[in-house]
């Protein structure tokens, strides 16, 4: 048995630079890019939901 | 490449190339690990379908996308002084191995001018007020926010501010100002009072918990739905740190980060032999975290947050934090460093905001850094999540930014597995 839990959404853009700078998030010592969300994709999803 | 792992009796397969996460049974996990087990026709077909869909054994992008040379963010060391004397402070208790001083407004203004000029076509910029303790120079901080907003508006840009504070000087007026102006506020609190007080002491050597916790609670109550993190540090003295995270959650904080200490102080530094205990502790925290979410008492723990569906683009994933290339630190006299963690390293001085130029040789070293230049990262399942780790940690541990620090790597891998389990549990409840 194998079941997909999550897969990446298709991105319309890459490298737009709108996302938060990694080191501004929380840690200042263990910066983790994967903890972040793509702000443009998140925003587009919110617009789609509306 | 795939990574097969388990959390207790739940098995997962993470496909590194596509970034997809799957749950599976033990037999499938063993099969995917290459063990001599046979799978039924239906299971084999399911694996084949995932492979055909590009969600299992997906190829990885081998070529890093070009990195921009436009500056995005500055860490302004608004104060190289601190009103606490934390034993583990990487910043030499605020002084960064230099004189205790605060940043004059003229320097902050020149730094903002540098950011605006060097940001090119970027529309969203960030400034982080850091120290030492930034509230020891609140007047300049406020002046800088006003000036930066004005300059950003004039150039059609948006600027987001963050402050990292120990909370000691956080009064009503500052809380109001922060809630109006700060996109994010990071507040230092280590957890249980006895844990906090053992390391985070006042100038007089007394514990600071009671003084700061009251202010931080007040701040969080007034924060509404705006971003903040209560951010603590754990050391070799509190390897039972899940208790500190849960204590902070019980105190009413719903956005928490607890980081391993960065120090070589004997007794506080995390050593390789601590790793089994730390990994077991992350498991305990993970179980408690999932339970609390099930009970409707969930909170956000920074390292258990992972976005596999809407996460960062590949360019972000391979270029990591951008230190020394699109992110710089500026210290009180205007000197520029690749980031705050390098600000005590004279060999990393890159220039001064009053000259407005950065050393392109040093910048080139950072710009040419990527996930693909990090030693050993190619074979790691977590590479597109951690992006090769912290350049400063690597440099301070081995003298080479491209040589990942093994202790950090081990913790990162464990936290990533926990985060994936948390995500899977959450998804299963949503159905």
Coordinates of C-alpha atoms in Angstrom, one line a residue, chain B residues 246 249-250 287-299 425-426 429:
Chain B
X246 CA 5.3 22.6 25.8
X249 CA 2.7 26.6 24.7
X250 CA 1.0 26.2 28.1
X287 CA 4.1 13.0 19.5
X288 CA 2.9 15.7 22.0
X289 CA 2.6 18.2 19.1
X290 CA 0.3 15.8 17.2
X291 CA -1.7 15.0 20.3
X292 CA -2.3 18.7 21.0
X293 CA -3.4 19.3 17.4
X294 CA -5.8 16.5 17.7
X295 CA -7.2 18.0 20.9
X296 CA -7.6 21.4 19.2
X297 CA -4.8 22.8 21.3
X298 CA -2.3 23.1 18.5
X299 CA 0.4 25.6 18.2
X425 CA -1.3 13.3 10.6
X426 CA -2.8 16.7 9.9
X429 CA -7.6 14.4 10.1

